[in-house]
């Protein structure tokens, strides 16, 4: 078999056999097939696509390209959750303790943020001393003891995705549904979950801006889960505007803690309850997703989710004794005109937050955990000229950017006199 022939088959619109895909993926991970041939194949997939069977096979091969996490030592059905990413998306910080409090063992491997989107591990590291590097033994032991652990991914989990994703990034082949679906699902499957809830975002701050595209991605991932024996549900949710009011690591942890104490923003709280309801249903703690929603709401109202969060912080050596760290400076951005907020470009807000130091401009860069943006107005809100739209939080190192960011933030808001129908928070559940 030759990589050349595999590339030519995909270029000409044929589908691959298991042997062909295995030859390609194994060969690439082992360095026997070079970047130039893999890049050509990725471009062929970009144009010709892959059928469901090929996509599931690719996912399976990628899943097994390195270590996989064995969670069989954890008692009960392990349900995982994944978000395709967005701005102000701190749902894991609320959903994980809520479902753990309701009785599902939650063993979650999370990532770091890149570009305009944030990552759960960075957010948790805003808590003084919080350890995200757990050994597999510490991880499973903590889940068995308190029902919840959130840790960073180990170095050798799905190496095929690490290599392929880096190449896709350089060759304009990221935006391919089978490649995105296999990349996300291979990591979920290698992380050992029995059942999976996916939060697939659409809108201005999402990876897939169009609802229809997001739906195809969601259906592809659900299908992969089914083919590979893991029950999977996808919630299609809006990322037309940032989720909640807080964007930036420490600010988002504070908002998540407020939410767990019953004082969270309405949109964010609702999405957390919907996702928790689905997880409790898949974990067989609730007979229906609706019953799961009610159960999650009870855990929230009774403070049991918050207690679980505090237990996790303590178990992972974090301390909230001195509160969360805060940035040195604030800059209030005010509306230039009166009206109703029609839209807030989520991606622009994420970009503004990154420019203040809260996000990584490139992989591996250091970030400022205290920086970010607190929105004061969301779509549908009435605003008077001169009233605060948002507050920038930043430190000395980013002071020179504050004015530029304030201008950008102004432009991210659309304020008009008429009301426009708001995009529903959850569009579909698949
Ligand atoms: N997130 C991933 O993990 N992979 C992709 O391909 C796109 C988004």
GROMACS .gro file of C-alpha atoms and ligand atoms in nm:
model
  438
    1UNK     CA    1   0.000   0.000   0.000
    2UNK     CA    2   0.124   0.354  -0.075
    3UNK     CA    3   0.013   0.686   0.072
    4UNK     CA    4   0.014   0.820  -0.285
    5UNK     CA    5  -0.266   0.580  -0.387
    6UNK     CA    6  -0.472   0.658  -0.077
    7UNK     CA    7  -0.449   1.033  -0.153
    8UNK     CA    8  -0.547   0.969  -0.517
    9UNK     CA    9  -0.851   0.760  -0.412
   10UNK     CA   10  -0.985   1.036  -0.190
   11UNK     CA   11  -0.903   1.302  -0.450
   12UNK     CA   12  -1.117   1.105  -0.698
   13UNK     CA   13  -1.409   1.074  -0.456
   14UNK     CA   14  -1.378   0.712  -0.342
   15UNK     CA   15  -1.429   0.598   0.015
   16UNK     CA   16  -1.151   0.436   0.217
   17UNK     CA   17  -1.126   0.088   0.364
   18UNK     CA   18  -1.025   0.034   0.727
   19UNK     CA   19  -0.682  -0.088   0.609
   20UNK     CA   20  -0.620   0.227   0.407
   21UNK     CA   21  -0.711   0.458   0.695
   22UNK     CA   22  -0.503   0.253   0.941
   23UNK     CA   23  -0.203   0.266   0.703
   24UNK     CA   24  -0.234   0.643   0.676
   25UNK     CA   25  -0.294   0.731   1.043
   26UNK     CA   26  -0.044   0.484   1.191
   27UNK     CA   27   0.214   0.580   0.927
   28UNK     CA   28   0.173   0.950   1.001
   29UNK     CA   29   0.194   0.911   1.380
   30UNK     CA   30   0.508   0.694   1.342
   31UNK     CA   31   0.669   0.946   1.107
   32UNK     CA   32   0.672   0.709   0.808
   33UNK     CA   33   0.434   0.934   0.617
   34UNK     CA   34   0.536   1.299   0.596
   35UNK     CA   35   0.345   1.625   0.637
   36UNK     CA   36   0.330   1.686   0.261
   37UNK     CA   37   0.134   1.365   0.193
   38UNK     CA   38  -0.090   1.407   0.498
   39UNK     CA   39  -0.163   1.768   0.396
   40UNK     CA   40  -0.262   1.654   0.046
   41UNK     CA   41  -0.495   1.389   0.191
   42UNK     CA   42  -0.651   1.641   0.432
   43UNK     CA   43  -0.725   1.873   0.140
   44UNK     CA   44  -0.878   1.584  -0.054
   45UNK     CA   45  -1.103   1.510   0.247
   46UNK     CA   46  -1.188   1.879   0.272
   47UNK     CA   47  -1.327   1.871  -0.084
   48UNK     CA   48  -1.461   1.514  -0.111
   49UNK     CA   49  -1.578   1.458   0.248
   50UNK     CA   50  -1.611   1.119   0.416
   51UNK     CA   51  -1.910   0.896   0.476
   52UNK     CA   52  -2.027   0.806   0.829
   53UNK     CA   53  -1.849   0.473   0.828
   54UNK     CA   54  -1.516   0.625   0.725
   55UNK     CA   55  -1.554   0.904   0.983
   56UNK     CA   56  -1.622   0.652   1.261
   57UNK     CA   57  -1.323   0.441   1.151
   58UNK     CA   58  -1.097   0.747   1.144
   59UNK     CA   59  -1.218   0.843   1.494
   60UNK     CA   60  -1.149   0.493   1.626
   61UNK     CA   61  -0.798   0.490   1.479
   62UNK     CA   62  -0.722   0.833   1.622
   63UNK     CA   63  -0.865   0.737   1.962
   64UNK     CA   64  -0.622   0.443   1.979
   65UNK     CA   65  -0.318   0.630   1.845
   66UNK     CA   66  -0.187   0.684   2.201
   67UNK     CA   67  -0.288   0.632   2.564
   68UNK     CA   68  -0.653   0.589   2.652
   69UNK     CA   69  -0.789   0.653   2.997
   70UNK     CA   70  -0.930   0.348   3.168
   71UNK     CA   71  -1.210   0.466   3.397
   72UNK     CA   72  -1.336   0.117   3.482
   73UNK     CA   73  -1.216   0.171   3.843
   74UNK     CA   74  -1.485   0.439   3.876
   75UNK     CA   75  -1.812   0.316   4.020
   76UNK     CA   76  -2.122   0.395   3.813
   77UNK     CA   77  -2.189   0.517   3.460
   78UNK     CA   78  -1.934   0.781   3.360
   79UNK     CA   79  -2.094   1.061   3.159
   80UNK     CA   80  -1.878   1.327   2.995
   81UNK     CA   81  -1.965   1.665   2.849
   82UNK     CA   82  -1.791   1.858   2.574
   83UNK     CA   83  -1.848   2.205   2.437
   84UNK     CA   84  -1.730   2.302   2.090
   85UNK     CA   85  -1.618   2.627   2.254
   86UNK     CA   86  -1.725   2.983   2.274
   87UNK     CA   87  -1.691   3.310   2.461
   88UNK     CA   88  -1.777   3.318   2.831
   89UNK     CA   89  -1.847   2.945   2.816
   90UNK     CA   90  -1.791   2.835   3.175
   91UNK     CA   91  -2.060   2.565   3.179
   92UNK     CA   92  -1.826   2.285   3.295
   93UNK     CA   93  -1.759   2.474   3.619
   94UNK     CA   94  -2.131   2.459   3.702
   95UNK     CA   95  -2.254   2.145   3.524
   96UNK     CA   96  -1.980   1.917   3.661
   97UNK     CA   97  -2.050   1.985   4.032
   98UNK     CA   98  -2.427   1.986   3.977
   99UNK     CA   99  -2.440   1.641   3.817
  100UNK     CA  100  -2.182   1.507   4.063
  101UNK     CA  101  -2.403   1.631   4.348
  102UNK     CA  102  -2.699   1.452   4.186
  103UNK     CA  103  -2.509   1.122   4.180
  104UNK     CA  104  -2.315   1.089   3.855
  105UNK     CA  105  -1.939   1.029   3.883
  106UNK     CA  106  -1.778   1.309   3.688
  107UNK     CA  107  -1.424   1.244   3.563
  108UNK     CA  108  -1.347   1.531   3.331
  109UNK     CA  109  -1.036   1.596   3.127
  110UNK     CA  110  -1.035   1.953   3.000
  111UNK     CA  111  -0.817   2.174   2.784
  112UNK     CA  112  -0.666   2.520   2.777
  113UNK     CA  113  -0.796   2.817   2.580
  114UNK     CA  114  -0.666   2.930   2.244
  115UNK     CA  115  -0.745   3.251   2.056
  116UNK     CA  116  -1.082   3.403   2.142
  117UNK     CA  117  -1.215   3.097   2.329
  118UNK     CA  118  -1.133   3.003   2.687
  119UNK     CA  119  -1.043   2.669   2.843
  120UNK     CA  120  -1.164   2.514   3.169
  121UNK     CA  121  -0.812   2.433   3.293
  122UNK     CA  122  -0.702   2.798   3.269
  123UNK     CA  123  -1.017   2.908   3.449
  124UNK     CA  124  -0.961   2.665   3.736
  125UNK     CA  125  -0.599   2.775   3.769
  126UNK     CA  126  -0.729   3.121   3.861
  127UNK     CA  127  -0.807   2.961   4.200
  128UNK     CA  128  -0.503   2.994   4.426
  129UNK     CA  129  -0.306   2.666   4.435
  130UNK     CA  130  -0.557   2.461   4.229
  131UNK     CA  131  -0.380   2.153   4.085
  132UNK     CA  132  -0.487   2.040   3.739
  133UNK     CA  133  -0.203   1.788   3.684
  134UNK     CA  134  -0.339   1.470   3.841
  135UNK     CA  135  -0.200   1.123   3.781
  136UNK     CA  136  -0.457   0.872   3.648
  137UNK     CA  137  -0.459   0.710   3.995
  138UNK     CA  138  -0.521   1.043   4.176
  139UNK     CA  139  -0.788   1.127   3.921
  140UNK     CA  140  -0.991   0.805   3.963
  141UNK     CA  141  -0.939   0.798   4.341
  142UNK     CA  142  -1.076   1.151   4.375
  143UNK     CA  143  -1.379   1.064   4.161
  144UNK     CA  144  -1.449   0.760   4.378
  145UNK     CA  145  -1.410   0.969   4.695
  146UNK     CA  146  -1.602   1.286   4.616
  147UNK     CA  147  -1.764   1.209   4.278
  148UNK     CA  148  -1.582   1.481   4.086
  149UNK     CA  149  -1.240   1.564   3.940
  150UNK     CA  150  -1.137   1.800   3.658
  151UNK     CA  151  -0.783   1.762   3.526
  152UNK     CA  152  -0.569   1.855   3.225
  153UNK     CA  153  -0.515   1.608   2.943
  154UNK     CA  154  -0.210   1.379   2.961
  155UNK     CA  155   0.064   1.436   2.704
  156UNK     CA  156   0.004   1.119   2.503
  157UNK     CA  157  -0.375   1.127   2.467
  158UNK     CA  158  -0.467   1.107   2.096
  159UNK     CA  159  -0.126   1.204   1.948
  160UNK     CA  160  -0.274   1.160   1.599
  161UNK     CA  161  -0.507   1.453   1.663
  162UNK     CA  162  -0.226   1.672   1.800
  163UNK     CA  163  -0.022   1.620   1.480
  164UNK     CA  164  -0.313   1.635   1.238
  165UNK     CA  165  -0.475   1.938   1.402
  166UNK     CA  166  -0.148   2.135   1.386
  167UNK     CA  167  -0.120   2.050   1.015
  168UNK     CA  168  -0.486   2.140   0.946
  169UNK     CA  169  -0.422   2.474   1.110
  170UNK     CA  170  -0.139   2.542   0.861
  171UNK     CA  171  -0.313   2.409   0.550
  172UNK     CA  172  -0.662   2.567   0.569
  173UNK     CA  173  -0.829   2.231   0.632
  174UNK     CA  174  -0.972   2.293   0.979
  175UNK     CA  175  -1.326   2.362   0.851
  176UNK     CA  176  -1.414   2.009   0.744
  177UNK     CA  177  -1.701   1.838   0.928
  178UNK     CA  178  -1.557   1.481   0.926
  179UNK     CA  179  -1.218   1.612   1.039
  180UNK     CA  180  -1.367   1.825   1.319
  181UNK     CA  181  -1.603   1.548   1.430
  182UNK     CA  182  -1.330   1.282   1.441
  183UNK     CA  183  -1.092   1.521   1.620
  184UNK     CA  184  -1.342   1.602   1.896
  185UNK     CA  185  -1.489   1.253   1.934
  186UNK     CA  186  -1.150   1.074   1.937
  187UNK     CA  187  -1.049   1.282   2.240
  188UNK     CA  188  -1.379   1.220   2.417
  189UNK     CA  189  -1.361   0.846   2.355
  190UNK     CA  190  -0.996   0.825   2.464
  191UNK     CA  191  -1.095   1.006   2.785
  192UNK     CA  192  -1.295   0.699   2.881
  193UNK     CA  193  -1.655   0.823   2.909
  194UNK     CA  194  -1.939   0.570   2.875
  195UNK     CA  195  -2.188   0.834   2.753
  196UNK     CA  196  -2.139   1.181   2.614
  197UNK     CA  197  -2.334   1.509   2.607
  198UNK     CA  198  -2.209   1.754   2.342
  199UNK     CA  199  -2.281   2.126   2.356
  200UNK     CA  200  -2.250   2.228   1.991
  201UNK     CA  201  -2.243   2.605   1.952
  202UNK     CA  202  -2.356   2.815   1.658
  203UNK     CA  203  -2.343   3.192   1.607
  204UNK     CA  204  -2.094   3.477   1.588
  205UNK     CA  205  -1.868   3.340   1.863
  206UNK     CA  206  -1.881   2.976   1.758
  207UNK     CA  207  -1.655   2.763   1.551
  208UNK     CA  208  -1.952   2.688   1.321
  209UNK     CA  209  -2.130   3.019   1.273
  210UNK     CA  210  -2.431   2.886   1.081
  211UNK     CA  211  -2.695   2.679   1.261
  212UNK     CA  212  -2.726   2.434   0.972
  213UNK     CA  213  -2.351   2.367   0.970
  214UNK     CA  214  -2.351   2.319   1.346
  215UNK     CA  215  -2.639   2.075   1.309
  216UNK     CA  216  -2.451   1.866   1.052
  217UNK     CA  217  -2.151   1.858   1.287
  218UNK     CA  218  -2.375   1.758   1.579
  219UNK     CA  219  -2.541   1.479   1.380
  220UNK     CA  220  -2.203   1.350   1.260
  221UNK     CA  221  -2.070   1.333   1.617
  222UNK     CA  222  -2.384   1.164   1.752
  223UNK     CA  223  -2.355   0.908   1.471
  224UNK     CA  224  -1.987   0.842   1.553
  225UNK     CA  225  -2.081   0.789   1.918
  226UNK     CA  226  -2.350   0.541   1.818
  227UNK     CA  227  -2.123   0.354   1.574
  228UNK     CA  228  -1.858   0.322   1.843
  229UNK     CA  229  -2.098   0.212   2.115
  230UNK     CA  230  -2.124   0.529   2.327
  231UNK     CA  231  -2.465   0.686   2.366
  232UNK     CA  232  -2.427   1.052   2.263
  233UNK     CA  233  -2.663   1.350   2.276
  234UNK     CA  234  -2.594   1.690   2.117
  235UNK     CA  235  -2.747   2.017   2.238
  236UNK     CA  236  -2.732   2.292   1.975
  237UNK     CA  237  -2.692   2.618   2.165
  238UNK     CA  238  -2.649   2.980   2.069
  239UNK     CA  239  -2.316   3.161   2.081
  240UNK     CA  240  -2.456   3.471   1.909
  241UNK     CA  241  -2.352   3.669   2.217
  242UNK     CA  242  -2.122   3.574   2.507
  243UNK     CA  243  -2.271   3.334   2.759
  244UNK     CA  244  -2.347   3.513   3.085
  245UNK     CA  245  -2.174   3.843   3.162
  246UNK     CA  246  -1.819   3.741   3.251
  247UNK     CA  247  -1.541   3.678   2.995
  248UNK     CA  248  -1.192   3.602   3.132
  249UNK     CA  249  -1.065   3.334   3.364
  250UNK     CA  250  -1.096   3.466   3.719
  251UNK     CA  251  -1.411   3.664   3.631
  252UNK     CA  252  -1.572   3.349   3.489
  253UNK     CA  253  -1.492   3.143   3.798
  254UNK     CA  254  -1.660   3.412   4.009
  255UNK     CA  255  -1.969   3.402   3.783
  256UNK     CA  256  -1.978   3.021   3.797
  257UNK     CA  257  -1.959   3.032   4.179
  258UNK     CA  258  -2.237   3.292   4.191
  259UNK     CA  259  -2.445   3.069   3.962
  260UNK     CA  260  -2.393   2.767   4.187
  261UNK     CA  261  -2.523   2.985   4.472
  262UNK     CA  262  -2.835   3.072   4.273
  263UNK     CA  263  -2.731   3.421   4.159
  264UNK     CA  264  -2.620   3.344   3.803
  265UNK     CA  265  -2.721   3.511   3.476
  266UNK     CA  266  -3.048   3.370   3.338
  267UNK     CA  267  -2.910   3.244   3.002
  268UNK     CA  268  -2.607   3.077   3.156
  269UNK     CA  269  -2.806   2.915   3.439
  270UNK     CA  270  -3.064   2.781   3.194
  271UNK     CA  271  -2.804   2.624   2.963
  272UNK     CA  272  -2.628   2.462   3.260
  273UNK     CA  273  -2.958   2.310   3.378
  274UNK     CA  274  -3.042   2.179   3.030
  275UNK     CA  275  -2.699   2.017   2.988
  276UNK     CA  276  -2.710   1.875   3.342
  277UNK     CA  277  -3.059   1.735   3.274
  278UNK     CA  278  -2.931   1.553   2.966
  279UNK     CA  279  -2.632   1.416   3.157
  280UNK     CA  280  -2.848   1.295   3.447
  281UNK     CA  281  -3.073   1.123   3.195
  282UNK     CA  282  -2.782   0.952   3.015
  283UNK     CA  283  -2.636   0.855   3.353
  284UNK     CA  284  -2.968   0.687   3.442
  285UNK     CA  285  -3.018   0.902   3.750
  286UNK     CA  286  -3.328   1.056   3.590
  287UNK     CA  287  -3.595   0.883   3.380
  288UNK     CA  288  -3.618   1.173   3.132
  289UNK     CA  289  -3.408   1.482   3.047
  290UNK     CA  290  -3.689   1.693   3.198
  291UNK     CA  291  -3.668   1.502   3.526
  292UNK     CA  292  -3.289   1.552   3.508
  293UNK     CA  293  -3.342   1.927   3.465
  294UNK     CA  294  -3.565   1.939   3.775
  295UNK     CA  295  -3.314   1.738   3.976
  296UNK     CA  296  -3.028   1.964   3.869
  297UNK     CA  297  -3.236   2.268   3.964
  298UNK     CA  298  -3.295   2.121   4.310
  299UNK     CA  299  -2.920   2.063   4.354
  300UNK     CA  300  -2.862   2.425   4.257
  301UNK     CA  301  -3.131   2.566   4.485
  302UNK     CA  302  -3.022   2.356   4.782
  303UNK     CA  303  -2.657   2.461   4.735
  304UNK     CA  304  -2.546   2.099   4.686
  305UNK     CA  305  -2.371   2.180   4.358
  306UNK     CA  306  -2.181   2.463   4.529
  307UNK     CA  307  -2.076   2.233   4.815
  308UNK     CA  308  -1.950   1.982   4.557
  309UNK     CA  309  -1.751   2.257   4.382
  310UNK     CA  310  -1.588   2.353   4.716
  311UNK     CA  311  -1.506   1.987   4.784
  312UNK     CA  312  -1.333   1.964   4.446
  313UNK     CA  313  -1.135   2.284   4.512
  314UNK     CA  314  -1.017   2.144   4.843
  315UNK     CA  315  -0.933   1.800   4.699
  316UNK     CA  316  -0.726   1.962   4.422
  317UNK     CA  317  -0.540   2.181   4.674
  318UNK     CA  318  -0.704   2.507   4.578
  319UNK     CA  319  -0.783   2.783   4.826
  320UNK     CA  320  -1.051   3.049   4.816
  321UNK     CA  321  -0.950   3.190   5.156
  322UNK     CA  322  -0.838   3.518   4.998
  323UNK     CA  323  -1.107   3.523   4.728
  324UNK     CA  324  -1.025   3.517   4.358
  325UNK     CA  325  -0.739   3.725   4.215
  326UNK     CA  326  -0.833   4.057   4.056
  327UNK     CA  327  -0.674   4.281   3.795
  328UNK     CA  328  -0.524   4.619   3.894
  329UNK     CA  329  -0.728   4.839   3.661
  330UNK     CA  330  -1.088   4.893   3.543
  331UNK     CA  331  -1.207   5.089   3.241
  332UNK     CA  332  -1.579   5.143   3.195
  333UNK     CA  333  -1.699   5.150   2.833
  334UNK     CA  334  -2.017   5.357   2.790
  335UNK     CA  335  -2.282   5.354   2.519
  336UNK     CA  336  -2.254   5.632   2.263
  337UNK     CA  337  -2.626   5.623   2.181
  338UNK     CA  338  -2.955   5.523   2.341
  339UNK     CA  339  -3.159   5.227   2.219
  340UNK     CA  340  -3.193   4.853   2.249
  341UNK     CA  341  -2.897   4.617   2.222
  342UNK     CA  342  -2.963   4.419   1.902
  343UNK     CA  343  -2.645   4.212   1.886
  344UNK     CA  344  -2.310   4.161   2.057
  345UNK     CA  345  -2.043   4.005   1.835
  346UNK     CA  346  -1.923   3.729   2.064
  347UNK     CA  347  -1.602   3.665   1.870
  348UNK     CA  348  -1.508   4.034   1.898
  349UNK     CA  349  -1.564   4.029   2.275
  350UNK     CA  350  -1.345   3.717   2.298
  351UNK     CA  351  -1.082   3.895   2.092
  352UNK     CA  352  -1.099   4.204   2.315
  353UNK     CA  353  -1.052   3.985   2.621
  354UNK     CA  354  -0.752   3.818   2.455
  355UNK     CA  355  -0.597   4.158   2.379
  356UNK     CA  356  -0.621   4.243   2.749
  357UNK     CA  357  -0.412   3.933   2.825
  358UNK     CA  358  -0.689   3.687   2.915
  359UNK     CA  359  -0.636   3.462   2.610
  360UNK     CA  360  -0.348   3.313   2.414
  361UNK     CA  361  -0.253   3.474   2.087
  362UNK     CA  362  -0.052   3.158   2.011
  363UNK     CA  363  -0.032   2.810   2.160
  364UNK     CA  364   0.175   2.787   2.479
  365UNK     CA  365   0.173   3.165   2.544
  366UNK     CA  366   0.135   3.287   2.903
  367UNK     CA  367  -0.199   3.440   2.999
  368UNK     CA  368  -0.320   3.681   3.263
  369UNK     CA  369  -0.577   3.496   3.472
  370UNK     CA  370  -0.722   3.815   3.623
  371UNK     CA  371  -0.786   4.002   3.294
  372UNK     CA  372  -1.113   4.008   3.105
  373UNK     CA  373  -1.443   4.185   3.047
  374UNK     CA  374  -1.762   4.215   3.250
  375UNK     CA  375  -2.058   4.294   3.027
  376UNK     CA  376  -2.336   4.500   3.180
  377UNK     CA  377  -2.575   4.486   2.885
  378UNK     CA  378  -2.692   4.188   2.679
  379UNK     CA  379  -2.910   4.168   2.370
  380UNK     CA  380  -3.264   4.291   2.427
  381UNK     CA  381  -3.154   4.529   2.707
  382UNK     CA  382  -3.241   4.897   2.688
  383UNK     CA  383  -2.947   5.132   2.719
  384UNK     CA  384  -2.915   5.511   2.756
  385UNK     CA  385  -2.631   5.709   2.596
  386UNK     CA  386  -2.353   5.735   2.856
  387UNK     CA  387  -2.464   5.422   3.043
  388UNK     CA  388  -2.205   5.148   3.105
  389UNK     CA  389  -2.195   4.869   2.845
  390UNK     CA  390  -1.903   4.679   2.990
  391UNK     CA  391  -1.600   4.707   3.217
  392UNK     CA  392  -1.249   4.610   3.106
  393UNK     CA  393  -1.026   4.444   3.370
  394UNK     CA  394  -0.651   4.457   3.301
  395UNK     CA  395  -0.306   4.493   3.450
  396UNK     CA  396  -0.017   4.732   3.383
  397UNK     CA  397   0.135   4.514   3.108
  398UNK     CA  398  -0.176   4.565   2.891
  399UNK     CA  399  -0.256   4.927   2.987
  400UNK     CA  400  -0.139   5.051   2.646
  401UNK     CA  401  -0.416   4.848   2.480
  402UNK     CA  402  -0.708   4.964   2.696
  403UNK     CA  403  -0.819   5.247   2.469
  404UNK     CA  404  -0.798   5.033   2.151
  405UNK     CA  405  -0.997   4.755   2.322
  406UNK     CA  406  -1.260   5.002   2.444
  407UNK     CA  407  -1.311   5.116   2.082
  408UNK     CA  408  -1.336   4.759   1.955
  409UNK     CA  409  -1.585   4.674   2.226
  410UNK     CA  410  -1.805   4.969   2.125
  411UNK     CA  411  -1.811   4.827   1.772
  412UNK     CA  412  -1.901   4.479   1.895
  413UNK     CA  413  -2.235   4.619   2.019
  414UNK     CA  414  -2.519   4.699   1.779
  415UNK     CA  415  -2.765   4.943   1.938
  416UNK     CA  416  -3.079   5.043   1.751
  417UNK     CA  417  -3.419   5.181   1.838
  418UNK     CA  418  -3.627   4.880   1.732
  419UNK     CA  419  -3.643   4.541   1.901
  420UNK     CA  420  -3.529   4.235   1.711
  421UNK     CA  421  -3.625   3.877   1.789
  422UNK     CA  422  -3.362   3.710   2.005
  423UNK     CA  423  -3.203   3.383   1.891
  424UNK     CA  424  -3.328   3.101   2.117
  425UNK     CA  425  -3.062   2.979   2.361
  426UNK     CA  426  -3.116   2.614   2.267
  427UNK     CA  427  -3.220   2.545   1.912
  428UNK     CA  428  -3.237   2.167   1.898
  429UNK     CA  429  -3.140   1.856   2.088
  430UNK     CA  430  -3.024   1.560   1.879
  431LIG     N1  431  -1.200   2.135   1.830
  431LIG     C1  432  -1.127   2.021   1.819
  431LIG     O1  433  -1.092   1.958   1.917
  431LIG     N2  434  -1.098   1.979   1.693
  431LIG     C2  435  -1.135   2.044   1.582
  431LIG     O2  436  -1.106   1.999   1.474
  431LIG     C3  437  -1.209   2.162   1.598
  431LIG     C4  438  -1.240   2.206   1.723
   0.00000   0.00000   0.00000
